[in-house]
Amino acid sequence: MGLEEEGAVARVLGLSRARVENERWTAFRSHYGIESMYCRPGLEGAHEKGGVEDQIGWFRRNHLVPVPEVDSLAELNAMVERWDAEDDDRRIRSRPRTIGEYFAAERPLLQPLPDEPFETGRLFSLRVDRYAQVSVRTNRYAVPVGLIGRTVRVILHASEVVVYDGRKEVARHERLIAKGQTRLELDHYLEARSANLAPFPVRPRWNRPAPQASSPPSMTPGGRLPARPTVTGTAPAL
C-alpha cells in the first residue's frame, strides 16, 4: 500500500523509502494486515504518487468546491459516502472499465477483514467532577450524576465522545470542535432529582428564629419620657 501521510509517518529517514511510523498507524495496519510502501522523497519519487494525488484533486474540485455547508460531521460523512458510491460508475480518462468494475475484479484478491474492528479512538481515564462532567481536550461533556467522583473511561473519536463505566456505556456525545465548550444532557441531571441526589454542592442553611424587635417606651403627649414615680412615706426611725 502506497502511503505518504503526516499522521502515519513520524519521521522521514534520509532520501530512502525508510520511515519511522506513528505507533497508532503501525497498530492499525498490523490489525488489518496492510503492508506499507513509501515513496522516495524529492524528484526521484515524484512520479510514484502522481496518480493518487491527481484523483484526490479531482474529488476535491468536484465535491468540495465550494465548501459544503453541513450541521454536523456525521452529515458530511454521509455526503462523502454517497459521492463514493456515485463514483463507482465513473471512468478515469479513456480506461475501458469503470472504477466499480475494476474494484469488483480486485475484490476476490483482497484478504478478509478481521472479526473485530480496530478501535481508532483515543482512550482516556478521567475523573468525573462535582458537576457530573468530564474534561476532554479543553471541552466538557456531561455524564450521569451518579458517577460524580468516580473514574470513567472516555474514548475520543473523530466525530463523537463515548464514556464507559466499566464495560457499560453511560454517555455518548457529538464531539465539540471549538475549545472551551460544554455539551450537556438534561436527562443526566434529571436522575439527581429522581434519586434524591444533589449534583451541586449546597451550603446548608440553618433555621434560626428571627430576632424580635423591642417595643419603644411609651411617650407622653408632649413627646417626653414619663418621669420616674416619686416614692412617698415616712422614713423609719433609727
Short mmCIF file of C-alpha atoms in Angstrom, two decimals, residues 53-141:
data_model
loop_
_atom_site.label_atom_id
_atom_site.label_comp_id
_atom_site.label_asym_id
_atom_site.label_seq_id
_atom_site.Cartn_x
_atom_site.Cartn_y
_atom_site.Cartn_z
CA GLU A 53 -2.80 12.84 -5.87
CA ASP A 54 -4.46 13.55 -9.23
CA GLN A 55 -7.63 11.68 -8.18
CA ILE A 56 -7.67 13.41 -4.79
CA GLY A 57 -7.56 16.73 -6.58
CA TRP A 58 -10.41 15.66 -8.89
CA PHE A 59 -12.56 14.68 -5.90
CA ARG A 60 -11.86 17.96 -4.11
CA ARG A 61 -12.63 20.13 -7.14
CA ASN A 62 -15.86 18.30 -7.97
CA HIS A 63 -17.31 17.79 -4.48
CA LEU A 64 -15.67 20.21 -2.05
CA VAL A 65 -15.63 23.41 -4.12
CA PRO A 66 -17.40 25.41 -2.88
CA VAL A 67 -17.10 24.05 0.64
CA PRO A 68 -20.36 22.27 1.53
CA GLU A 69 -22.37 23.64 4.45
CA VAL A 70 -23.43 20.97 6.96
CA ASP A 71 -24.75 20.93 10.51
CA SER A 72 -22.53 18.08 11.75
CA LEU A 73 -19.57 15.93 10.84
CA ALA A 74 -21.92 12.93 10.55
CA GLU A 75 -23.85 14.73 7.81
CA LEU A 76 -20.62 15.44 5.92
CA ASN A 77 -19.53 11.80 6.21
CA ALA A 78 -22.88 10.68 4.77
CA MET A 79 -22.36 13.03 1.81
CA VAL A 80 -18.86 11.62 1.18
CA GLU A 81 -20.19 8.05 1.26
CA ARG A 82 -22.84 8.98 -1.31
CA TRP A 83 -20.22 10.57 -3.56
CA ASP A 84 -18.05 7.45 -3.28
CA ALA A 85 -20.96 5.24 -4.35
CA GLU A 86 -21.70 7.52 -7.32
CA ASP A 87 -18.01 7.43 -8.27
CA ASP A 88 -18.22 3.68 -8.99
CA ASP A 89 -19.85 4.49 -12.34
CA ARG A 90 -17.10 6.90 -13.43
CA ARG A 91 -14.37 6.09 -15.93
CA ILE A 92 -10.90 7.54 -15.45
CA ARG A 93 -9.99 9.15 -18.74
CA SER A 94 -10.07 6.56 -21.56
CA ARG A 95 -9.91 3.39 -19.46
CA PRO A 96 -12.21 0.61 -20.69
CA ARG A 97 -13.81 -0.09 -17.29
CA THR A 98 -15.42 1.97 -14.59
CA ILE A 99 -13.98 2.35 -11.09
CA GLY A 100 -16.61 -0.04 -9.72
CA GLU A 101 -15.78 -2.70 -12.34
CA TYR A 102 -12.07 -2.54 -11.51
CA PHE A 103 -12.81 -2.90 -7.80
CA ALA A 104 -15.10 -5.89 -8.44
CA ALA A 105 -12.18 -7.60 -10.23
CA GLU A 106 -9.80 -6.87 -7.34
CA ARG A 107 -12.19 -7.83 -4.52
CA PRO A 108 -11.51 -11.63 -4.65
CA LEU A 109 -7.77 -10.93 -4.27
CA LEU A 110 -8.19 -8.98 -1.04
CA GLN A 111 -7.79 -10.52 2.40
CA PRO A 112 -10.93 -10.93 4.55
CA LEU A 113 -11.47 -8.37 7.27
CA PRO A 114 -10.80 -9.34 10.91
CA ASP A 115 -13.76 -10.34 13.06
CA GLU A 116 -13.11 -7.47 15.49
CA PRO A 117 -12.89 -3.88 14.23
CA PHE A 118 -9.90 -1.75 15.13
CA GLU A 119 -10.51 0.87 17.80
CA THR A 120 -9.40 4.10 16.18
CA GLY A 121 -10.37 6.36 19.09
CA ARG A 122 -8.11 7.79 21.76
CA LEU A 123 -8.58 6.30 25.24
CA PHE A 124 -8.57 8.47 28.38
CA SER A 125 -9.11 7.63 32.03
CA LEU A 126 -10.81 10.65 33.61
CA ARG A 127 -12.40 11.58 36.92
CA VAL A 128 -15.96 12.93 36.96
CA ASP A 129 -16.06 16.35 38.65
CA ARG A 130 -18.68 17.65 41.08
CA TYR A 131 -20.79 18.99 38.19
CA ALA A 132 -21.13 15.49 36.65
CA GLN A 133 -18.82 16.36 33.74
CA VAL A 134 -15.53 15.11 32.29
CA SER A 135 -12.97 17.36 30.62
CA VAL A 136 -11.62 16.08 27.27
CA ARG A 137 -9.17 18.21 25.28
CA THR A 138 -10.36 21.55 26.82
CA ASN A 139 -14.07 20.69 26.35
CA ARG A 140 -16.53 19.33 28.92
CA TYR A 141 -19.13 16.58 28.48
#
